[in-house]
Amino acid sequence: MLFLRSLLLVLIFHLSACTDLLDDINPSDSDRRGDFDATTIGYHPGETAADFASFDTLNETVVMSAELVGSNAIVLYFTMWCPVCDSHMTHMRKNTIPNYPDVKFYFVDYVSGMISVARAAQLSNGYGSSNVLVDDINHTITNLYNATMGTTIVIDNTSIVQMNEDYKDGRKLQEVLDALP
Amino acid sequence: MSSLKTPTCDRSQALIALLMGGTFFFSTPTWAASCCGGGGAATLVLPKFFSSMYDISIGYEQYHGFWNKEGEHINDPPGSDLNQLRITPGYALRINPNWQASFILPYVWNDNQYAGLNSKTNGLGDATLGFWYENFDDIKCVYAVNSLEDLTPAAYFGASLTIPTGVSPYDDVKNSFDITGRGFYRLDANMLMDKTVFPWGLTLNLSYGIYLERDVNQEYGSFVEPYKRQLGNRFSGSIAFSYSTTLEKLDTLTYTFTYANLKEDEASINGATDTTSGFETQSVSFALAYSTMAKDWIVRMSFNHLPTNDGLGSNFPATDTFTVGVSYVIP
C-alpha cells in the first residue's frame, strides 16, 4: 500500500505540473476544429494561404502564387530527413505523386537553412529528382503554416488551404487531392 | 549430490537479476529523438529475497543516421548532431516472496543541432509500471552441474504497462522537437530466464507488447478531424552472456554481453494499416556491474551499439548509448 500511495503522489505531482500530459493519458475524440473561411489569411483548412517566396535546392526562386498558375494545387511536405519523414516521402513518391500530374509537390527542408546543405541532404537521402524547397534560417514558411515534421499542406489553385496536418498513411492527402475543385 | 550454494553464488544471481533489469535498459533501443518520440524504458528486477530497491540511471544516446523502410542506412543531414539524455529513477518493491512491483519514470532532454536549427527541449518520458512473478523459491545459481535439477533456471514472468506520461505529437506541443514520448498505453508480457553456473551466466529475455488504440483529435497543437490510431504489436528479445569475478574483499564484478532484437509491426489508422510505420532493429551491448559484498549497492555502466550496416534495421534511427546506473537494494 505504501508503494501504491507513493506512486499515486508522484503521478499527481507530475500531472499537476504538466497539464499537457492529460491529452495522452485521457485522449479525446471530440472534433474541436474551428470554422475558418477564405476571408482570413492563415494556415487552417478553409483559410486563404499566405503567399511566400523561397529557393529550391537548385537555387531557383519559387513563389507560391506563381506556382499555382496552371496547376490544380501545390503540396508542401515538411521534412527533417528523419526515418518517419523518409517513410512518408517514399510513400508519397510511389503512391501519390504519379497519380496527380497537375499538382506540384514540394518537400520543404526546414532544418538545413542553407541551400548547399539542403542539397547535400537531398542527394544523400536519394531524393535528387524531387523538388526540395529550403526554408530560410528564420523558418519563415514553417512559421507561416504552423508546420513541423511530417506536416502536409495542400493549397488549391484559388489559394485556399485544403489540408494542413500530419501525413500519416497518405490516405487523407489522396482524398483531398481527389476532391480538389 | 546437491550443489553448493554459497554467498558468492547467491550474490551472483542477485547481481545478474539486477543486470537483467538493466539489460532491458541497455539493449532494447528506445524509440527516441525528437523526430520519433522519446524515452521509454523498461522494468526493474528486484533480486530474490530483497524487500525493495531504489535505482537511477543516466543514459546518453547519440544518433548516427537511420535505416529507411528498405533497410538501407542513411546518414543524418550534414551539420547535424542529435543527442538525447535520459535520467531514469525507479523503485521496486517486494509484494510477497514471489511477487514484486516496480515503477520508473524517465526525464528526457533532447539536444538537436542541424545546420540551420538548434533545439534543446526536455520533459517527462513514458512511465512504466511493472510486475514480476518469480517462479522459484531458492537461489538457482550453482557452481557445478551434477544433476538435471542443477540446470533449472531462475524464471521470471511478468507484465508491464507503459503509461504515456511523455510529450507526444498528440499533445498541445508546437513541433516535433518537443516530443519525449509516444502517446500510447502499452501492455507487455515479459519473460526472463537466467541460469548461472558460477561464474558463467546465460540469460534470455522475451517481451511481447500490445498498444491500446486511442483517439486523436490534434497533432502538434492543431486540431484535426478525429481518428483512431493504434501502433503495431511489439516484440523484443535479448540473449545475454555474463561472467562474474569475485574481488579481494568479496565484492563482485560482472561482465555482460547482450544481443537484442526489437520489432514493431505497422500501425493502423481507423483500422487500416499504415504502411509508412513499423520498424525493426538489432543491438549489441556490453555492461560492467560492480556489487558490494553486502549486495546493497550495485553500480553499473554499459555501452549499447546499433551496428549501422545496411539490412540490420528498418525505419529506425541508429544510435550509440552510454549508460551509468546505481541501485540501492534494501534487504
Coordinates of C-alpha atoms in Angstrom, one line a residue:
Chain A
M1 CA 0.0 0.0 0.0
L2 CA 2.9 2.3 0.8
F3 CA 4.2 1.7 -2.7
L4 CA 0.9 2.5 -4.3
R5 CA 0.4 5.6 -2.3
S6 CA 3.9 6.8 -3.2
L7 CA 3.2 6.1 -6.8
L8 CA -0.1 8.0 -6.7
L9 CA 1.6 11.0 -5.1
V10 CA 4.3 11.1 -7.7
L11 CA 1.8 10.8 -10.5
I12 CA -0.4 13.6 -9.1
F13 CA 2.6 15.8 -8.7
H14 CA 3.8 15.3 -12.3
L15 CA 0.3 15.6 -13.8
S16 CA -0.5 18.8 -11.9
A17 CA 2.8 20.2 -13.2
C18 CA 2.2 19.2 -16.8
T19 CA -1.4 19.5 -17.8
D20 CA -0.4 18.6 -21.4
L21 CA 0.1 15.1 -20.3
L22 CA -3.6 14.6 -19.9
D23 CA -4.1 14.8 -23.7
D24 CA -2.3 11.4 -23.9
I25 CA -3.5 9.8 -20.6
N26 CA -7.1 10.6 -21.4
P27 CA -7.4 11.1 -25.2
S28 CA -10.4 12.9 -26.6
D29 CA -12.4 12.1 -29.7
S30 CA -14.2 15.4 -29.9
D31 CA -13.9 17.4 -33.1
R32 CA -12.5 20.7 -32.0
R33 CA -11.6 22.2 -35.3
G34 CA -12.8 25.7 -35.7
D35 CA -14.7 27.3 -38.6
F36 CA -12.4 29.0 -40.9
D37 CA -13.2 30.8 -44.2
A38 CA -11.4 32.4 -47.1
T39 CA -11.8 35.9 -45.8
T40 CA -8.9 35.2 -43.4
I41 CA -5.3 34.7 -44.4
G42 CA -3.9 31.8 -42.4
Y43 CA -2.9 28.2 -42.3
H44 CA -6.1 26.4 -41.3
P45 CA -8.1 24.5 -43.9
G46 CA -10.6 26.8 -45.4
E47 CA -8.4 29.9 -45.0
T48 CA -6.6 31.8 -47.7
A49 CA -3.0 30.7 -47.8
A50 CA -0.3 33.4 -47.3
D51 CA 1.9 33.8 -50.3
F52 CA 5.6 33.1 -49.9
A53 CA 8.8 33.0 -51.8
S54 CA 11.7 30.6 -51.3
F55 CA 14.6 29.0 -53.0
D56 CA 14.8 25.4 -54.1
T57 CA 17.9 23.4 -53.9
L58 CA 18.9 24.3 -57.5
N59 CA 19.0 27.9 -56.4
E60 CA 15.8 28.8 -58.3
T61 CA 13.3 31.2 -56.8
V62 CA 9.9 29.6 -56.1
V63 CA 6.8 31.9 -55.5
M64 CA 3.7 30.1 -54.3
S65 CA 1.2 32.2 -56.2
A66 CA 3.2 31.8 -59.4
E67 CA 3.4 28.0 -58.9
L68 CA -0.3 27.8 -58.6
V69 CA -0.8 29.3 -62.1
G70 CA -1.6 26.4 -64.4
S71 CA -1.7 23.9 -61.6
N72 CA -4.6 22.3 -59.7
A73 CA -2.8 22.7 -56.4
I74 CA 0.6 22.6 -54.7
V75 CA 1.5 20.2 -51.9
L76 CA 4.1 21.0 -49.3
Y77 CA 5.6 18.3 -47.1
F78 CA 7.9 19.4 -44.3
T79 CA 11.0 17.1 -43.8
M80 CA 13.9 17.0 -41.4
W81 CA 15.3 13.9 -43.2
C82 CA 14.4 11.5 -40.4
P83 CA 13.1 7.9 -40.6
V84 CA 9.5 9.0 -40.4
C85 CA 10.0 11.7 -43.0
D86 CA 11.7 9.2 -45.3
S87 CA 8.9 6.7 -44.9
H88 CA 6.3 9.4 -45.7
M89 CA 8.2 10.8 -48.7
T90 CA 8.9 7.4 -50.2
H91 CA 5.2 6.5 -49.8
M92 CA 4.2 9.8 -51.4
R93 CA 6.6 9.4 -54.3
K94 CA 5.4 5.9 -55.0
N95 CA 1.7 6.2 -54.4
T96 CA 0.6 9.7 -54.8
I97 CA 2.8 11.9 -57.0
P98 CA 2.5 9.9 -60.2
N99 CA -1.3 10.0 -59.9
Y100 CA -1.6 13.8 -59.9
P101 CA 0.3 15.2 -62.8
D102 CA -1.4 18.6 -62.5
V103 CA -0.4 19.0 -58.8
K104 CA 3.1 20.3 -57.9
F105 CA 4.8 18.6 -55.0
Y106 CA 7.5 20.1 -52.8
F107 CA 9.4 18.7 -49.9
V108 CA 10.3 21.6 -47.6
D109 CA 13.6 21.2 -45.8
Y110 CA 13.1 23.3 -42.6
V111 CA 16.3 22.3 -40.7
S112 CA 19.2 22.9 -43.1
G113 CA 18.8 26.6 -43.5
M114 CA 21.3 26.7 -46.4
I115 CA 20.8 25.6 -50.0
S116 CA 24.1 23.7 -50.2
V117 CA 23.4 21.8 -47.0
A118 CA 19.8 21.0 -48.1
R119 CA 21.0 19.8 -51.5
A120 CA 23.5 17.5 -49.8
A121 CA 20.8 16.1 -47.6
Q122 CA 18.5 15.7 -50.5
L123 CA 21.1 13.8 -52.5
S124 CA 22.3 11.6 -49.7
N125 CA 18.7 10.6 -48.9
G126 CA 18.0 9.7 -52.5
Y127 CA 15.7 12.5 -53.5
G128 CA 17.8 14.1 -56.2
S129 CA 15.0 14.2 -58.7
S130 CA 12.4 15.7 -56.3
N131 CA 11.5 19.4 -55.8
V132 CA 13.0 20.5 -52.5
L133 CA 12.4 23.9 -51.1
V134 CA 14.8 25.4 -48.4
D135 CA 13.1 27.2 -45.6
D136 CA 15.3 30.1 -44.5
I137 CA 17.1 30.3 -41.2
N138 CA 14.2 32.2 -39.7
H139 CA 11.9 29.4 -40.7
T140 CA 9.5 31.7 -42.5
I141 CA 7.4 29.1 -44.3
T142 CA 7.4 26.8 -41.3
N143 CA 6.1 29.5 -39.1
L144 CA 3.7 30.8 -41.7
Y145 CA 2.0 27.5 -41.9
N146 CA 2.5 26.3 -38.3
A147 CA 4.3 23.3 -39.7
T148 CA 6.6 20.7 -38.2
M149 CA 8.0 17.3 -39.1
G150 CA 5.6 15.5 -41.4
T151 CA 3.2 18.3 -41.9
T152 CA 1.5 18.1 -45.2
I153 CA -0.2 21.1 -46.7
V154 CA -2.4 21.3 -49.8
I155 CA -3.1 24.7 -51.3
D156 CA -5.6 24.7 -54.2
N157 CA -5.3 27.0 -57.3
T158 CA -7.6 29.6 -55.6
S159 CA -5.0 29.8 -52.8
I160 CA -7.3 28.1 -50.3
V161 CA -5.7 25.8 -47.7
Q162 CA -7.4 22.4 -48.2
M163 CA -5.3 20.4 -45.8
N164 CA -2.8 21.0 -43.0
E165 CA -2.0 18.0 -40.9
D166 CA 0.5 15.1 -40.5
Y167 CA 0.9 12.9 -43.5
K168 CA 0.1 9.7 -41.5
D169 CA -0.6 6.9 -44.0
G170 CA -1.2 9.3 -47.0
R171 CA -4.9 8.4 -47.4
K172 CA -6.1 11.8 -46.3
L173 CA -3.8 13.5 -48.8
Q174 CA -5.2 11.5 -51.7
E175 CA -8.8 12.2 -50.5
V176 CA -8.1 15.9 -50.5
L177 CA -6.4 15.8 -53.9
D178 CA -9.3 13.7 -55.4
A179 CA -11.8 16.3 -54.1
L180 CA -10.0 19.3 -55.5
P181 CA -12.3 21.7 -57.3
Chain B
M1 CA 25.0 -34.6 -4.6
S2 CA 23.3 -31.3 -4.0
S3 CA 25.0 -28.2 -5.4
L4 CA 27.0 -25.9 -3.2
K5 CA 25.1 -22.6 -2.5
T6 CA 27.5 -20.1 -1.1
P7 CA 27.1 -16.3 -0.6
T8 CA 29.2 -15.7 -3.7
C9 CA 26.8 -17.7 -5.9
D10 CA 23.9 -16.1 -4.1
R11 CA 25.3 -12.7 -4.8
S12 CA 26.0 -13.6 -8.4
Q13 CA 22.3 -14.5 -9.1
A14 CA 21.2 -11.3 -7.3
L15 CA 23.5 -9.2 -9.4
I16 CA 22.5 -10.9 -12.6
A17 CA 18.8 -10.4 -11.8
L18 CA 19.6 -6.7 -11.4
L19 CA 21.5 -6.6 -14.6
M20 CA 18.6 -8.2 -16.4
G21 CA 16.6 -5.2 -15.4
G22 CA 19.4 -3.3 -16.7
T23 CA 19.5 -5.4 -19.8
F24 CA 16.2 -4.0 -20.8
F25 CA 17.7 -0.6 -20.4
F26 CA 20.9 -1.5 -22.1
S27 CA 19.9 -3.4 -25.1
T28 CA 16.4 -2.5 -26.0
P29 CA 16.9 0.6 -28.1
T30 CA 14.5 3.3 -27.2
W31 CA 12.5 4.8 -29.9
A32 CA 13.9 8.2 -29.3
A33 CA 15.0 11.5 -30.6
S34 CA 12.8 14.4 -31.3
C35 CA 11.8 13.0 -34.6
C36 CA 10.3 9.9 -33.2
G37 CA 9.2 10.2 -29.6
G38 CA 11.3 9.8 -26.6
G39 CA 12.4 7.9 -23.7
G40 CA 10.5 4.9 -22.8
A41 CA 12.4 2.5 -20.6
A42 CA 11.7 -0.9 -19.2
T43 CA 11.1 -2.7 -15.9
L44 CA 13.3 -3.1 -12.9
V45 CA 14.0 -6.6 -11.4
L46 CA 14.4 -6.8 -7.7
P47 CA 16.7 -9.5 -6.6
K48 CA 15.3 -12.5 -4.8
F49 CA 14.8 -12.2 -1.0
F50 CA 15.2 -8.4 -1.0
S51 CA 12.4 -6.2 0.0
S52 CA 12.8 -3.1 -2.1
M53 CA 15.2 -1.2 -4.3
Y54 CA 15.9 2.3 -5.5
D55 CA 17.5 2.7 -8.9
I56 CA 18.7 5.6 -11.0
S57 CA 20.3 5.5 -14.4
I58 CA 21.6 8.2 -16.7
G59 CA 21.7 7.4 -20.4
Y60 CA 23.2 9.5 -23.2
E61 CA 22.2 8.5 -26.7
Q62 CA 23.9 9.7 -29.8
Y63 CA 22.3 9.4 -33.3
H64 CA 24.1 8.2 -36.3
G65 CA 21.6 8.3 -39.2
F66 CA 18.8 5.8 -39.7
W67 CA 17.6 2.9 -41.7
N68 CA 14.9 3.5 -44.2
K69 CA 12.0 1.2 -44.7
E70 CA 14.0 -0.9 -47.2
G71 CA 16.8 -1.4 -44.6
E72 CA 19.3 1.0 -46.2
H73 CA 21.3 3.0 -43.8
I74 CA 21.1 6.8 -44.4
N75 CA 23.4 9.4 -42.8
D76 CA 22.0 12.4 -40.9
P77 CA 22.0 15.7 -42.8
P78 CA 25.3 17.4 -42.9
G79 CA 26.0 19.6 -39.9
S80 CA 23.6 17.7 -37.6
D81 CA 24.4 16.5 -34.1
L82 CA 21.4 14.7 -32.5
N83 CA 21.5 13.6 -28.9
Q84 CA 19.2 12.6 -26.1
L85 CA 19.9 12.4 -22.3
R86 CA 17.7 10.4 -20.1
I87 CA 17.6 10.2 -16.3
T88 CA 15.5 7.4 -15.1
P89 CA 14.7 7.0 -11.5
G90 CA 12.9 3.8 -10.4
Y91 CA 11.6 2.0 -7.4
A92 CA 10.9 -1.7 -6.9
L93 CA 9.1 -3.3 -4.0
R94 CA 8.5 -6.9 -3.0
I95 CA 4.8 -7.7 -2.5
N96 CA 5.3 -11.2 -1.3
P97 CA 8.0 -13.9 -1.5
N98 CA 7.3 -14.5 -5.2
W99 CA 5.8 -11.2 -6.5
Q100 CA 7.3 -7.8 -7.0
A101 CA 6.3 -4.5 -8.5
S102 CA 8.3 -1.6 -9.9
F103 CA 7.8 1.9 -11.3
I104 CA 10.1 4.0 -13.4
L105 CA 9.6 7.5 -14.8
P106 CA 12.3 8.9 -17.1
Y107 CA 13.1 12.5 -17.7
V108 CA 14.3 13.4 -21.2
W109 CA 16.5 16.1 -22.6
N110 CA 16.6 16.4 -26.4
D111 CA 19.6 18.3 -27.8
N112 CA 19.5 18.6 -31.6
Q113 CA 21.7 20.7 -33.8
Y114 CA 21.2 21.0 -37.6
A115 CA 23.0 23.3 -39.9
G116 CA 20.1 25.8 -39.7
L117 CA 18.4 24.9 -36.5
N118 CA 19.3 24.3 -32.9
S119 CA 16.8 22.8 -30.4
K120 CA 17.1 22.0 -26.7
T121 CA 13.9 20.7 -25.1
N122 CA 13.1 18.5 -22.1
G123 CA 10.2 16.7 -20.4
L124 CA 9.0 13.6 -18.9
G125 CA 9.3 10.3 -20.9
D126 CA 6.8 7.5 -20.8
A127 CA 6.5 5.8 -17.4
T128 CA 6.4 2.0 -16.8
L129 CA 4.6 0.1 -14.1
G130 CA 5.8 -3.5 -13.9
F131 CA 5.1 -6.7 -12.1
W132 CA 7.2 -9.9 -11.9
Y133 CA 6.3 -13.3 -10.6
E134 CA 9.4 -15.3 -9.6
N135 CA 8.8 -19.0 -10.5
F136 CA 11.4 -20.2 -8.0
D137 CA 11.8 -20.3 -4.2
D138 CA 15.5 -20.5 -3.8
I139 CA 18.7 -19.4 -5.5
K140 CA 19.3 -21.2 -8.8
C141 CA 22.9 -20.3 -9.1
V142 CA 25.2 -23.4 -8.9
Y143 CA 28.9 -24.0 -9.0
A144 CA 28.7 -27.2 -10.9
V145 CA 26.1 -29.2 -12.8
N146 CA 25.7 -32.5 -11.1
S147 CA 22.1 -33.3 -11.9
L148 CA 19.2 -32.1 -14.1
E149 CA 17.9 -30.1 -11.2
D150 CA 21.0 -28.0 -11.3
L151 CA 20.1 -26.9 -14.8
T152 CA 16.8 -25.3 -13.6
P153 CA 16.9 -21.6 -14.4
A154 CA 15.6 -18.8 -12.4
A155 CA 12.4 -17.8 -14.3
Y156 CA 10.5 -14.6 -14.0
F157 CA 7.2 -14.0 -15.7
G158 CA 5.7 -10.5 -15.7
A159 CA 3.6 -7.8 -17.1
S160 CA 4.2 -4.2 -17.6
L161 CA 2.1 -1.2 -18.5
T162 CA 3.7 1.8 -20.3
I163 CA 1.9 5.0 -19.4
P164 CA 2.0 7.9 -21.9
T165 CA 3.4 10.5 -19.5
G166 CA 5.8 11.8 -22.1
V167 CA 5.0 14.6 -24.6
S168 CA 3.7 13.1 -27.8
P169 CA 2.7 14.6 -31.2
Y170 CA -0.9 14.4 -30.0
D171 CA -0.3 16.8 -27.1
D172 CA -0.6 20.5 -27.3
V173 CA 3.0 21.0 -28.5
K174 CA 4.5 23.3 -31.1
N175 CA 6.7 20.9 -33.0
S176 CA 8.4 17.6 -33.2
F177 CA 11.4 18.8 -31.2
D178 CA 9.3 18.8 -28.0
I179 CA 8.4 15.2 -28.2
T180 CA 9.6 12.9 -25.4
G181 CA 7.0 10.1 -25.5
R182 CA 4.9 8.1 -28.0
G183 CA 1.5 8.9 -26.6
F184 CA 0.1 5.3 -26.3
Y185 CA -0.6 2.9 -23.5
R186 CA 1.2 -0.4 -24.0
L187 CA 0.7 -3.8 -22.2
D188 CA 3.7 -6.1 -22.3
A189 CA 4.0 -9.7 -21.3
N190 CA 7.6 -10.4 -20.2
M191 CA 9.7 -13.4 -19.5
L192 CA 13.2 -13.6 -18.1
M193 CA 15.1 -16.8 -17.6
D194 CA 18.5 -16.9 -16.1
K195 CA 20.9 -19.8 -15.5
T196 CA 24.2 -19.2 -13.7
V197 CA 26.8 -21.8 -13.3
F198 CA 29.2 -19.7 -11.4
P199 CA 31.0 -17.7 -12.8
W200 CA 29.2 -18.1 -16.1
G201 CA 25.6 -16.9 -16.8
L202 CA 23.2 -17.1 -19.7
T203 CA 20.0 -15.1 -19.7
L204 CA 17.1 -15.0 -22.1
N205 CA 14.7 -12.1 -22.2
L206 CA 11.5 -12.0 -24.2
S207 CA 8.7 -9.4 -24.3
Y208 CA 5.6 -9.0 -26.4
G209 CA 3.6 -5.8 -26.2
I210 CA 0.3 -4.6 -27.5
Y211 CA -0.5 -0.9 -27.8
L212 CA -4.0 0.2 -26.9
E213 CA -5.9 2.0 -29.6
R214 CA -6.5 5.7 -28.9
D215 CA -8.4 8.7 -30.2
V216 CA -6.5 11.5 -31.8
N217 CA -8.0 14.9 -32.3
Q218 CA -4.9 17.1 -32.5
E219 CA -1.4 16.9 -33.9
Y220 CA 1.3 19.2 -32.8
G221 CA -1.2 21.5 -31.2
S222 CA -3.5 21.8 -34.2
F223 CA -6.9 20.2 -34.1
V224 CA -7.6 17.7 -36.8
E225 CA -10.5 15.5 -37.9
P226 CA -10.7 12.9 -35.1
Y227 CA -9.5 9.5 -35.9
K228 CA -8.4 6.3 -34.1
R229 CA -4.8 5.2 -34.2
Q230 CA -3.1 2.0 -32.8
L231 CA 0.6 1.3 -33.0
G232 CA 1.7 -2.2 -34.1
N233 CA 2.4 -5.1 -31.8
R234 CA 5.9 -5.1 -30.5
F235 CA 8.3 -8.0 -29.9
S236 CA 11.7 -7.7 -28.2
G237 CA 14.1 -10.4 -27.3
S238 CA 17.6 -10.5 -26.0
I239 CA 20.2 -13.1 -25.0
A240 CA 23.0 -12.2 -22.6
F241 CA 26.2 -14.0 -21.6
S242 CA 27.8 -13.0 -18.4
Y243 CA 30.9 -13.7 -16.4
S244 CA 31.5 -12.8 -12.8
T245 CA 34.6 -12.4 -10.8
T246 CA 35.0 -12.1 -7.0
L247 CA 37.3 -9.4 -5.9
E248 CA 39.6 -9.4 -2.9
K249 CA 37.0 -8.1 -0.4
L250 CA 34.4 -10.4 -1.9
D251 CA 32.8 -7.7 -4.0
T252 CA 31.7 -8.9 -7.4
L253 CA 32.3 -7.7 -10.9
T254 CA 30.1 -9.0 -13.6
Y255 CA 30.7 -8.5 -17.4
T256 CA 27.7 -9.0 -19.6
F257 CA 27.5 -9.1 -23.4
T258 CA 24.0 -8.8 -24.9
Y259 CA 22.4 -9.2 -28.3
A260 CA 18.9 -7.8 -28.7
N261 CA 16.3 -7.6 -31.4
L262 CA 13.3 -5.2 -31.4
K263 CA 10.4 -5.3 -33.9
E264 CA 7.2 -3.3 -34.1
D265 CA 4.5 -4.1 -36.6
E266 CA 2.8 -1.5 -38.7
A267 CA 0.3 0.8 -37.1
S268 CA -3.3 1.3 -38.1
I269 CA -5.4 4.4 -38.6
N270 CA -9.1 3.9 -38.3
G271 CA -8.5 0.2 -38.7
A272 CA -6.5 0.5 -42.0
T273 CA -2.8 -0.4 -42.0
D274 CA -0.4 2.5 -42.1
T275 CA 2.3 1.1 -44.4
T276 CA 4.7 4.0 -43.6
S277 CA 5.1 2.8 -40.0
G278 CA 6.6 -0.2 -38.2
F279 CA 10.3 -0.8 -37.6
E280 CA 13.0 -3.3 -36.7
T281 CA 16.4 -3.0 -35.2
Q282 CA 19.2 -5.0 -33.6
S283 CA 21.7 -4.0 -31.0
V284 CA 24.7 -5.3 -29.1
S285 CA 25.8 -4.1 -25.7
F286 CA 28.5 -4.6 -23.2
A287 CA 27.9 -3.9 -19.5
L288 CA 30.0 -3.9 -16.4
A289 CA 28.5 -4.1 -13.0
Y290 CA 30.0 -3.9 -9.5
S291 CA 28.3 -5.1 -6.4
T292 CA 29.4 -4.8 -2.8
M293 CA 29.7 -7.9 -0.7
A294 CA 26.5 -6.9 1.1
K295 CA 24.7 -6.5 -2.2
D296 CA 23.3 -3.3 -1.0
W297 CA 25.0 -1.1 -3.7
I298 CA 25.3 -2.0 -7.3
V299 CA 27.0 0.3 -9.8
R300 CA 26.8 -0.5 -13.5
M301 CA 27.8 1.0 -16.8
S302 CA 27.1 0.0 -20.3
F303 CA 27.6 0.8 -23.9
N304 CA 24.9 -0.1 -26.4
H305 CA 25.6 0.0 -30.1
L306 CA 23.3 -0.4 -33.1
P307 CA 25.5 -1.5 -36.0
T308 CA 24.9 0.7 -39.0
N309 CA 25.2 -1.8 -41.7
D310 CA 22.5 -2.0 -44.4
G311 CA 19.9 -4.6 -43.5
L312 CA 20.4 -4.5 -39.8
G313 CA 17.5 -2.2 -39.2
S314 CA 14.4 -0.8 -40.8
N315 CA 12.7 2.6 -40.4
F316 CA 14.6 3.3 -37.2
P317 CA 17.4 5.6 -36.0
A318 CA 20.9 4.2 -35.5
T319 CA 22.3 5.1 -32.1
D320 CA 25.0 4.5 -29.5
T321 CA 24.0 4.8 -25.9
F322 CA 26.2 5.2 -22.8
T323 CA 24.5 4.4 -19.5
V324 CA 25.6 4.5 -15.9
G325 CA 23.3 3.4 -13.1
V326 CA 23.2 2.9 -9.4
S327 CA 20.9 0.6 -7.4
Y328 CA 20.4 0.6 -3.7
V329 CA 18.9 -2.6 -2.5
I330 CA 17.2 -3.0 0.8
P331 CA 17.1 -6.4 2.5

